């Protein structure tokens, strides 16, 4: 397929997403199944147009003067893919798969000077309007720039599994896809985001992945796993382990010594951990199923309890842009209640002198500092300790720094640390 056909397909998928209110991954998969003639390069290019269009859905709609798939796709190609209305119309000539040529009115709209002079700030930031207050509270005068950073293409990040390999070995094994060492994470490898129709490398098909040399994990997730500072011989409860990404990272940090108890209230989320443990060669992760009493023997015994809390996922909007536009204030309220519950559930497992660690992949202050300070008010036996000082000890002062008003808790963002958005706080349990 040439660009005109790929553009038509992207418009079709974007309209399907909007009309049926469905996840972008499902819409792209269904399109691929019904158009089996399309090669992998075609599917990648179509996906790139769709994802780029959705990341900047509000500003693209403002730029193109409408909200249809056609408006969003054309705005994407003109703003981000280096095309012009004239170059597109020239490519459409004689191509039976091309969309309708751009009209004079459409060309005038797409080429007007200073198209965002009259755009509302939340449109410039590409965030839902109801989120503006949260962004302003969290990022002050930089909130628009932080929203824009969440609308960029993400890289592919890997965490080297030091139980089986080192970073130099992985960089060499993947040299054909031009990996680089991550700037902050100590065991990270990055494939930078490409432009236009660049294909994302399938690193899970590589020999190194099958041998357990690395896991796919955003650098931000690696950083917060590092900040947990899990040490050999400790007992750690990962209370919301999910598929086990942070459990695996902690296991490597602990040198496979000590004990990690991986638990999740959802069996389905937890199911992927078993194959990952086997591939990684990890021996100090014990999976606990969500059965009644399955954690009773861990009460008052944990050196660290990690709560990777359920959240809105606003920090991952680069990777899941459709979720940004489906999120509602009511859904945020549900997540806030869930976070309060899981923090309360964590308390009995933290021994005196142990630490309760709270993590989200959100950039909303309601889910982050708001939850922590409310928790501390209700639980005076816990005190907040400086995550910023741990950051400085691990990563130094010469690297990008996270958001923090007081060095007590920190927030990573695409705009500051070039990672997904993550929040990290540590609380010490006193007698």
GROMACS .gro file of C-alpha atoms in nm:
model
  431
    1UNK     CA    1   0.000   0.000   0.000
    2UNK     CA    2   0.106   0.355  -0.067
    3UNK     CA    3   0.039   0.648   0.163
    4UNK     CA    4  -0.306   0.728   0.012
    5UNK     CA    5  -0.434   0.378   0.089
    6UNK     CA    6  -0.284   0.382   0.436
    7UNK     CA    7  -0.445   0.718   0.500
    8UNK     CA    8  -0.786   0.591   0.392
    9UNK     CA    9  -0.748   0.293   0.624
   10UNK     CA   10  -0.650   0.517   0.917
   11UNK     CA   11  -0.955   0.736   0.856
   12UNK     CA   12  -1.175   0.424   0.859
   13UNK     CA   13  -1.024   0.304   1.188
   14UNK     CA   14  -1.053   0.648   1.352
   15UNK     CA   15  -1.419   0.671   1.257
   16UNK     CA   16  -1.479   0.320   1.390
   17UNK     CA   17  -1.319   0.412   1.723
   18UNK     CA   18  -1.533   0.722   1.759
   19UNK     CA   19  -1.862   0.566   1.647
   20UNK     CA   20  -1.832   0.245   1.849
   21UNK     CA   21  -1.639   0.390   2.146
   22UNK     CA   22  -1.390   0.105   2.137
   23UNK     CA   23  -1.021   0.072   2.227
   24UNK     CA   24  -0.779   0.158   1.950
   25UNK     CA   25  -0.600  -0.179   1.970
   26UNK     CA   26  -0.928  -0.363   1.906
   27UNK     CA   27  -1.018  -0.142   1.610
   28UNK     CA   28  -0.677  -0.186   1.448
   29UNK     CA   29  -0.682  -0.562   1.504
   30UNK     CA   30  -1.027  -0.596   1.345
   31UNK     CA   31  -0.921  -0.385   1.047
   32UNK     CA   32  -0.618  -0.607   0.996
   33UNK     CA   33  -0.828  -0.925   1.012
   34UNK     CA   34  -1.069  -0.793   0.749
   35UNK     CA   35  -0.788  -0.664   0.522
   36UNK     CA   36  -0.543  -0.953   0.515
   37UNK     CA   37  -0.378  -0.818   0.199
   38UNK     CA   38  -0.215  -0.547   0.410
   39UNK     CA   39   0.145  -0.626   0.500
   40UNK     CA   40   0.311  -0.568   0.835
   41UNK     CA   41   0.459  -0.241   0.713
   42UNK     CA   42   0.115  -0.121   0.607
   43UNK     CA   43  -0.037  -0.213   0.942
   44UNK     CA   44   0.244  -0.038   1.127
   45UNK     CA   45   0.203   0.281   0.924
   46UNK     CA   46  -0.175   0.282   0.966
   47UNK     CA   47  -0.134   0.229   1.338
   48UNK     CA   48   0.113   0.517   1.358
   49UNK     CA   49  -0.132   0.754   1.189
   50UNK     CA   50  -0.412   0.645   1.421
   51UNK     CA   51  -0.208   0.669   1.740
   52UNK     CA   52  -0.053   1.002   1.640
   53UNK     CA   53  -0.399   1.138   1.559
   54UNK     CA   54  -0.540   1.030   1.896
   55UNK     CA   55  -0.248   1.156   2.104
   56UNK     CA   56  -0.325   1.506   1.978
   57UNK     CA   57  -0.696   1.460   1.923
   58UNK     CA   58  -0.805   1.800   2.055
   59UNK     CA   59  -0.534   2.007   1.891
   60UNK     CA   60  -0.566   1.810   1.566
   61UNK     CA   61  -0.940   1.877   1.560
   62UNK     CA   62  -0.878   2.247   1.623
   63UNK     CA   63  -0.607   2.256   1.356
   64UNK     CA   64  -0.823   2.084   1.091
   65UNK     CA   65  -1.156   2.241   1.189
   66UNK     CA   66  -1.345   1.919   1.269
   67UNK     CA   67  -1.349   1.599   1.471
   68UNK     CA   68  -1.400   1.326   1.208
   69UNK     CA   69  -1.139   1.066   1.125
   70UNK     CA   70  -1.064   1.259   0.807
   71UNK     CA   71  -0.995   1.579   1.001
   72UNK     CA   72  -0.771   1.406   1.255
   73UNK     CA   73  -0.575   1.203   0.999
   74UNK     CA   74  -0.507   1.494   0.767
   75UNK     CA   75  -0.403   1.715   1.058
   76UNK     CA   76  -0.157   1.446   1.166
   77UNK     CA   77   0.007   1.417   0.825
   78UNK     CA   78   0.040   1.794   0.786
   79UNK     CA   79   0.151   1.872   1.144
   80UNK     CA   80   0.373   1.572   1.220
   81UNK     CA   81   0.450   1.377   0.902
   82UNK     CA   82   0.595   1.658   0.691
   83UNK     CA   83   0.323   1.656   0.427
   84UNK     CA   84   0.144   1.955   0.275
   85UNK     CA   85  -0.206   1.967   0.132
   86UNK     CA   86  -0.054   2.005  -0.212
   87UNK     CA   87   0.179   1.705  -0.171
   88UNK     CA   88  -0.110   1.492  -0.048
   89UNK     CA   89  -0.342   1.583  -0.334
   90UNK     CA   90  -0.062   1.511  -0.580
   91UNK     CA   91  -0.018   1.162  -0.433
   92UNK     CA   92  -0.394   1.100  -0.449
   93UNK     CA   93  -0.408   1.140  -0.829
   94UNK     CA   94  -0.468   0.807  -0.997
   95UNK     CA   95  -0.469   0.611  -0.671
   96UNK     CA   96  -0.797   0.420  -0.641
   97UNK     CA   97  -0.747   0.368  -0.266
   98UNK     CA   98  -0.697   0.737  -0.190
   99UNK     CA   99  -0.948   0.941   0.008
  100UNK     CA  100  -1.126   1.233  -0.154
  101UNK     CA  101  -0.878   1.511  -0.239
  102UNK     CA  102  -0.860   1.805  -0.005
  103UNK     CA  103  -1.100   2.081  -0.100
  104UNK     CA  104  -1.002   2.445  -0.129
  105UNK     CA  105  -1.173   2.513   0.203
  106UNK     CA  106  -0.985   2.229   0.374
  107UNK     CA  107  -0.656   2.351   0.230
  108UNK     CA  108  -0.726   2.702   0.355
  109UNK     CA  109  -0.797   2.568   0.705
  110UNK     CA  110  -0.485   2.351   0.715
  111UNK     CA  111  -0.258   2.632   0.599
  112UNK     CA  112  -0.391   2.926   0.803
  113UNK     CA  113  -0.126   3.120   0.993
  114UNK     CA  114  -0.096   3.075   1.372
  115UNK     CA  115  -0.375   2.814   1.392
  116UNK     CA  116  -0.362   2.787   1.774
  117UNK     CA  117  -0.385   3.158   1.854
  118UNK     CA  118  -0.749   3.113   1.955
  119UNK     CA  119  -0.716   2.763   2.105
  120UNK     CA  120  -0.811   2.710   2.469
  121UNK     CA  121  -0.521   2.608   2.693
  122UNK     CA  122  -0.653   2.253   2.746
  123UNK     CA  123  -0.674   2.214   2.367
  124UNK     CA  124  -0.311   2.320   2.334
  125UNK     CA  125  -0.223   2.072   2.611
  126UNK     CA  126  -0.429   1.795   2.447
  127UNK     CA  127  -0.602   1.692   2.768
  128UNK     CA  128  -0.973   1.666   2.853
  129UNK     CA  129  -1.100   1.999   2.984
  130UNK     CA  130  -1.207   1.849   3.318
  131UNK     CA  131  -0.841   1.751   3.381
  132UNK     CA  132  -0.709   2.106   3.351
  133UNK     CA  133  -0.740   2.188   3.721
  134UNK     CA  134  -0.543   1.876   3.819
  135UNK     CA  135  -0.266   1.959   3.573
  136UNK     CA  136  -0.248   2.320   3.692
  137UNK     CA  137  -0.224   2.206   4.054
  138UNK     CA  138   0.049   1.955   3.977
  139UNK     CA  139   0.262   2.144   3.727
  140UNK     CA  140   0.197   2.515   3.788
  141UNK     CA  141   0.281   2.727   3.483
  142UNK     CA  142   0.430   2.423   3.302
  143UNK     CA  143   0.104   2.231   3.285
  144UNK     CA  144   0.044   2.289   2.912
  145UNK     CA  145   0.395   2.170   2.827
  146UNK     CA  146   0.348   1.860   3.043
  147UNK     CA  147   0.023   1.780   2.865
  148UNK     CA  148   0.196   1.822   2.530
  149UNK     CA  149   0.476   1.589   2.639
  150UNK     CA  150   0.214   1.324   2.718
  151UNK     CA  151   0.097   1.355   2.356
  152UNK     CA  152   0.431   1.252   2.201
  153UNK     CA  153   0.539   0.911   2.073
  154UNK     CA  154   0.697   0.692   2.343
  155UNK     CA  155   1.018   0.494   2.303
  156UNK     CA  156   1.055   0.120   2.361
  157UNK     CA  157   1.238   0.062   2.690
  158UNK     CA  158   1.389  -0.261   2.821
  159UNK     CA  159   1.516  -0.356   3.166
  160UNK     CA  160   1.823  -0.575   3.157
  161UNK     CA  161   1.780  -0.880   3.381
  162UNK     CA  162   2.107  -0.879   3.573
  163UNK     CA  163   2.043  -1.235   3.692
  164UNK     CA  164   2.125  -1.349   3.338
  165UNK     CA  165   2.290  -1.065   3.148
  166UNK     CA  166   2.437  -0.714   3.163
  167UNK     CA  167   2.359  -0.400   2.971
  168UNK     CA  168   2.658  -0.428   2.738
  169UNK     CA  169   2.551  -0.780   2.638
  170UNK     CA  170   2.196  -0.667   2.556
  171UNK     CA  171   2.312  -0.357   2.365
  172UNK     CA  172   2.536  -0.579   2.152
  173UNK     CA  173   2.266  -0.840   2.092
  174UNK     CA  174   2.018  -0.574   1.974
  175UNK     CA  175   2.262  -0.354   1.780
  176UNK     CA  176   2.067  -0.384   1.454
  177UNK     CA  177   1.780  -0.183   1.609
  178UNK     CA  178   2.021   0.083   1.743
  179UNK     CA  179   1.958   0.065   2.117
  180UNK     CA  180   2.110   0.311   2.363
  181UNK     CA  181   2.158   0.304   2.738
  182UNK     CA  182   1.883   0.486   2.927
  183UNK     CA  183   1.982   0.818   3.078
  184UNK     CA  184   1.855   0.751   3.432
  185UNK     CA  185   1.762   0.386   3.492
  186UNK     CA  186   2.074   0.190   3.580
  187UNK     CA  187   1.986  -0.124   3.384
  188UNK     CA  188   1.776   0.028   3.107
  189UNK     CA  189   1.804   0.004   2.728
  190UNK     CA  190   1.604   0.226   2.494
  191UNK     CA  191   1.500   0.220   2.129
  192UNK     CA  192   1.403   0.577   2.054
  193UNK     CA  193   1.066   0.650   1.900
  194UNK     CA  194   1.073   0.673   1.523
  195UNK     CA  195   0.884   0.922   1.309
  196UNK     CA  196   0.611   0.894   1.045
  197UNK     CA  197   0.580   0.528   0.936
  198UNK     CA  198   0.873   0.388   1.138
  199UNK     CA  199   0.807   0.038   1.270
  200UNK     CA  200   0.847  -0.047   1.638
  201UNK     CA  201   1.109  -0.321   1.681
  202UNK     CA  202   0.964  -0.654   1.792
  203UNK     CA  203   1.211  -0.711   2.074
  204UNK     CA  204   1.008  -1.000   2.217
  205UNK     CA  205   1.090  -1.206   1.909
  206UNK     CA  206   1.462  -1.177   1.976
  207UNK     CA  207   1.676  -1.456   2.119
  208UNK     CA  208   1.775  -1.241   2.417
  209UNK     CA  209   1.413  -1.203   2.525
  210UNK     CA  210   1.348  -1.576   2.501
  211UNK     CA  211   1.658  -1.638   2.712
  212UNK     CA  212   1.543  -1.394   2.979
  213UNK     CA  213   1.814  -1.133   2.926
  214UNK     CA  214   1.565  -0.847   2.940
  215UNK     CA  215   1.203  -0.748   2.995
  216UNK     CA  216   1.003  -0.477   2.821
  217UNK     CA  217   0.953  -0.209   3.088
  218UNK     CA  218   0.925   0.169   3.062
  219UNK     CA  219   1.222   0.352   3.211
  220UNK     CA  220   0.994   0.524   3.462
  221UNK     CA  221   0.875   0.189   3.594
  222UNK     CA  222   1.237   0.076   3.621
  223UNK     CA  223   1.327   0.391   3.814
  224UNK     CA  224   1.054   0.352   4.075
  225UNK     CA  225   1.147  -0.016   4.113
  226UNK     CA  226   1.505   0.100   4.178
  227UNK     CA  227   1.382   0.355   4.432
  228UNK     CA  228   1.216   0.079   4.635
  229UNK     CA  229   1.576  -0.009   4.718
  230UNK     CA  230   1.500  -0.376   4.780
  231UNK     CA  231   1.802  -0.538   4.943
  232UNK     CA  232   1.928  -0.899   4.954
  233UNK     CA  233   1.771  -1.087   5.244
  234UNK     CA  234   1.467  -0.860   5.284
  235UNK     CA  235   1.105  -0.972   5.285
  236UNK     CA  236   0.896  -0.770   5.041
  237UNK     CA  237   0.523  -0.791   4.970
  238UNK     CA  238   0.420  -0.668   4.625
  239UNK     CA  239   0.052  -0.622   4.706
  240UNK     CA  240  -0.067  -0.521   4.358
  241UNK     CA  241   0.181  -0.725   4.155
  242UNK     CA  242  -0.020  -0.756   3.835
  243UNK     CA  243   0.197  -0.924   3.571
  244UNK     CA  244   0.500  -0.891   3.798
  245UNK     CA  245   0.716  -0.626   3.633
  246UNK     CA  246   0.829  -0.462   3.957
  247UNK     CA  247   0.861  -0.794   4.139
  248UNK     CA  248   1.102  -0.912   3.871
  249UNK     CA  249   1.299  -0.587   3.888
  250UNK     CA  250   1.325  -0.611   4.267
  251UNK     CA  251   1.435  -0.974   4.244
  252UNK     CA  252   1.728  -0.874   4.026
  253UNK     CA  253   1.815  -0.586   4.262
  254UNK     CA  254   1.815  -0.834   4.551
  255UNK     CA  255   2.047  -1.070   4.366
  256UNK     CA  256   1.784  -1.344   4.387
  257UNK     CA  257   1.824  -1.342   4.767
  258UNK     CA  258   1.556  -1.275   5.025
  259UNK     CA  259   1.186  -1.322   4.952
  260UNK     CA  260   0.931  -1.136   4.741
  261UNK     CA  261   0.565  -1.225   4.784
  262UNK     CA  262   0.375  -1.134   4.466
  263UNK     CA  263   0.001  -1.093   4.522
  264UNK     CA  264  -0.285  -0.943   4.327
  265UNK     CA  265  -0.658  -0.942   4.394
  266UNK     CA  266  -0.720  -1.029   4.026
  267UNK     CA  267  -0.612  -1.380   3.923
  268UNK     CA  268  -0.618  -1.287   3.555
  269UNK     CA  269  -0.373  -1.000   3.602
  270UNK     CA  270  -0.146  -1.226   3.805
  271UNK     CA  271  -0.148  -1.515   3.557
  272UNK     CA  272   0.129  -1.377   3.334
  273UNK     CA  273   0.383  -1.371   3.617
  274UNK     CA  274   0.457  -1.744   3.616
  275UNK     CA  275   0.606  -1.758   3.266
  276UNK     CA  276   0.800  -1.436   3.331
  277UNK     CA  277   0.951  -1.577   3.651
  278UNK     CA  278   1.059  -1.891   3.468
  279UNK     CA  279   1.215  -1.699   3.179
  280UNK     CA  280   1.397  -1.459   3.413
  281UNK     CA  281   1.554  -1.736   3.621
  282UNK     CA  282   1.416  -1.584   3.939
  283UNK     CA  283   1.407  -1.798   4.254
  284UNK     CA  284   1.301  -1.557   4.527
  285UNK     CA  285   0.948  -1.467   4.410
  286UNK     CA  286   0.666  -1.656   4.575
  287UNK     CA  287   0.327  -1.600   4.411
  288UNK     CA  288   0.029  -1.580   4.646
  289UNK     CA  289  -0.314  -1.632   4.495
  290UNK     CA  290  -0.611  -1.417   4.606
  291UNK     CA  291  -0.755  -1.683   4.835
  292UNK     CA  292  -0.890  -1.622   5.183
  293UNK     CA  293  -0.607  -1.616   5.436
  294UNK     CA  294  -0.332  -1.650   5.174
  295UNK     CA  295  -0.134  -1.362   5.328
  296UNK     CA  296  -0.202  -1.427   5.697
  297UNK     CA  297   0.150  -1.554   5.766
  298UNK     CA  298   0.296  -1.225   5.643
  299UNK     CA  299   0.131  -1.001   5.903
  300UNK     CA  300   0.371  -0.762   6.081
  301UNK     CA  301   0.664  -0.932   5.905
  302UNK     CA  302   0.744  -0.736   5.591
  303UNK     CA  303   1.046  -0.511   5.557
  304UNK     CA  304   0.872  -0.342   5.265
  305UNK     CA  305   0.518  -0.346   5.131
  306UNK     CA  306   0.482  -0.212   4.779
  307UNK     CA  307   0.145  -0.073   4.672
  308UNK     CA  308   0.149  -0.016   4.296
  309UNK     CA  309  -0.199   0.122   4.326
  310UNK     CA  310  -0.488   0.101   4.080
  311UNK     CA  311  -0.509   0.441   3.912
  312UNK     CA  312  -0.631   0.632   3.607
  313UNK     CA  313  -0.312   0.554   3.415
  314UNK     CA  314  -0.283   0.919   3.310
  315UNK     CA  315   0.095   0.883   3.315
  316UNK     CA  316   0.074   0.629   3.030
  317UNK     CA  317  -0.128   0.842   2.789
  318UNK     CA  318   0.160   0.839   2.537
  319UNK     CA  319   0.107   0.463   2.499
  320UNK     CA  320  -0.271   0.452   2.547
  321UNK     CA  321  -0.403   0.778   2.401
  322UNK     CA  322  -0.756   0.647   2.354
  323UNK     CA  323  -0.781   0.596   2.732
  324UNK     CA  324  -0.724   0.969   2.776
  325UNK     CA  325  -1.047   1.052   2.597
  326UNK     CA  326  -1.252   0.779   2.765
  327UNK     CA  327  -1.154   0.877   3.119
  328UNK     CA  328  -1.415   1.058   3.330
  329UNK     CA  329  -1.426   1.232   3.664
  330UNK     CA  330  -1.649   0.951   3.791
  331UNK     CA  331  -1.383   0.694   3.700
  332UNK     CA  332  -1.122   0.899   3.886
  333UNK     CA  333  -1.345   0.895   4.195
  334UNK     CA  334  -1.366   0.515   4.174
  335UNK     CA  335  -0.987   0.489   4.156
  336UNK     CA  336  -0.950   0.717   4.459
  337UNK     CA  337  -1.170   0.487   4.667
  338UNK     CA  338  -0.975   0.181   4.549
  339UNK     CA  339  -0.646   0.347   4.644
  340UNK     CA  340  -0.772   0.426   4.992
  341UNK     CA  341  -0.878   0.063   5.035
  342UNK     CA  342  -0.551  -0.092   4.920
  343UNK     CA  343  -0.345   0.142   5.139
  344UNK     CA  344  -0.554   0.034   5.438
  345UNK     CA  345  -0.509  -0.331   5.341
  346UNK     CA  346  -0.130  -0.285   5.333
  347UNK     CA  347  -0.090  -0.152   5.688
  348UNK     CA  348  -0.100  -0.483   5.884
  349UNK     CA  349   0.183  -0.636   5.684
  350UNK     CA  350   0.442  -0.363   5.749
  351UNK     CA  351   0.658  -0.445   6.048
  352UNK     CA  352   0.769  -0.172   6.289
  353UNK     CA  353   1.069  -0.012   6.123
  354UNK     CA  354   0.949  -0.130   5.783
  355UNK     CA  355   0.840   0.078   5.487
  356UNK     CA  356   0.515   0.123   5.298
  357UNK     CA  357   0.583   0.228   4.939
  358UNK     CA  358   0.311   0.390   4.729
  359UNK     CA  359   0.335   0.406   4.349
  360UNK     CA  360   0.097   0.516   4.076
  361UNK     CA  361   0.132   0.564   3.701
  362UNK     CA  362  -0.075   0.882   3.733
  363UNK     CA  363   0.006   1.252   3.718
  364UNK     CA  364  -0.309   1.362   3.902
  365UNK     CA  365  -0.236   1.510   4.248
  366UNK     CA  366  -0.561   1.365   4.381
  367UNK     CA  367  -0.422   1.014   4.328
  368UNK     CA  368  -0.074   1.101   4.451
  369UNK     CA  369   0.010   1.359   4.719
  370UNK     CA  370  -0.359   1.389   4.806
  371UNK     CA  371  -0.380   1.022   4.894
  372UNK     CA  372  -0.052   1.015   5.085
  373UNK     CA  373  -0.122   1.315   5.306
  374UNK     CA  374  -0.474   1.191   5.382
  375UNK     CA  375  -0.327   0.851   5.474
  376UNK     CA  376  -0.068   1.009   5.705
  377UNK     CA  377  -0.336   1.215   5.880
  378UNK     CA  378  -0.531   0.898   5.957
  379UNK     CA  379  -0.229   0.679   6.040
  380UNK     CA  380   0.011   0.870   6.269
  381UNK     CA  381   0.234   0.565   6.316
  382UNK     CA  382   0.360   0.626   5.961
  383UNK     CA  383   0.587   0.911   5.855
  384UNK     CA  384   0.690   1.022   5.507
  385UNK     CA  385   1.060   0.984   5.432
  386UNK     CA  386   1.248   1.160   5.155
  387UNK     CA  387   1.219   0.984   4.820
  388UNK     CA  388   1.413   1.274   4.671
  389UNK     CA  389   1.719   1.193   4.879
  390UNK     CA  390   1.706   0.830   4.767
  391UNK     CA  391   1.683   0.957   4.408
  392UNK     CA  392   1.994   1.168   4.459
  393UNK     CA  393   2.183   0.878   4.617
  394UNK     CA  394   2.096   0.641   4.331
  395UNK     CA  395   2.103   0.868   4.028
  396UNK     CA  396   2.298   1.177   4.133
  397UNK     CA  397   2.243   1.540   4.042
  398UNK     CA  398   2.363   1.543   3.681
  399UNK     CA  399   2.061   1.367   3.529
  400UNK     CA  400   1.708   1.491   3.457
  401UNK     CA  401   1.524   1.556   3.783
  402UNK     CA  402   1.163   1.464   3.866
  403UNK     CA  403   0.891   1.697   3.991
  404UNK     CA  404   0.899   1.748   4.368
  405UNK     CA  405   0.797   2.041   4.584
  406UNK     CA  406   0.980   1.922   4.895
  407UNK     CA  407   1.191   1.615   4.798
  408UNK     CA  408   0.956   1.401   5.008
  409UNK     CA  409   0.771   1.238   4.718
  410UNK     CA  410   0.846   1.264   4.347
  411UNK     CA  411   0.665   1.261   4.013
  412UNK     CA  412   0.826   1.144   3.689
  413UNK     CA  413   0.685   1.274   3.359
  414UNK     CA  414   0.766   1.268   2.987
  415UNK     CA  415   0.843   1.638   3.014
  416UNK     CA  416   1.095   1.614   3.299
  417UNK     CA  417   1.248   1.265   3.294
  418UNK     CA  418   1.148   1.151   2.942
  419UNK     CA  419   0.958   0.857   3.091
  420UNK     CA  420   0.597   0.765   3.144
  421UNK     CA  421   0.435   0.947   3.435
  422UNK     CA  422   0.490   0.785   3.776
  423UNK     CA  423   0.445   0.894   4.138
  424UNK     CA  424   0.659   0.753   4.420
  425UNK     CA  425   0.638   0.793   4.799
  426UNK     CA  426   0.787   0.601   5.095
  427UNK     CA  427   0.647   0.588   5.449
  428UNK     CA  428   0.824   0.449   5.756
  429UNK     CA  429   0.623   0.264   6.019
  430UNK     CA  430   0.717   0.369   6.371
  431UNK     CA  431   0.630   0.192   6.696
   0.00000   0.00000   0.00000
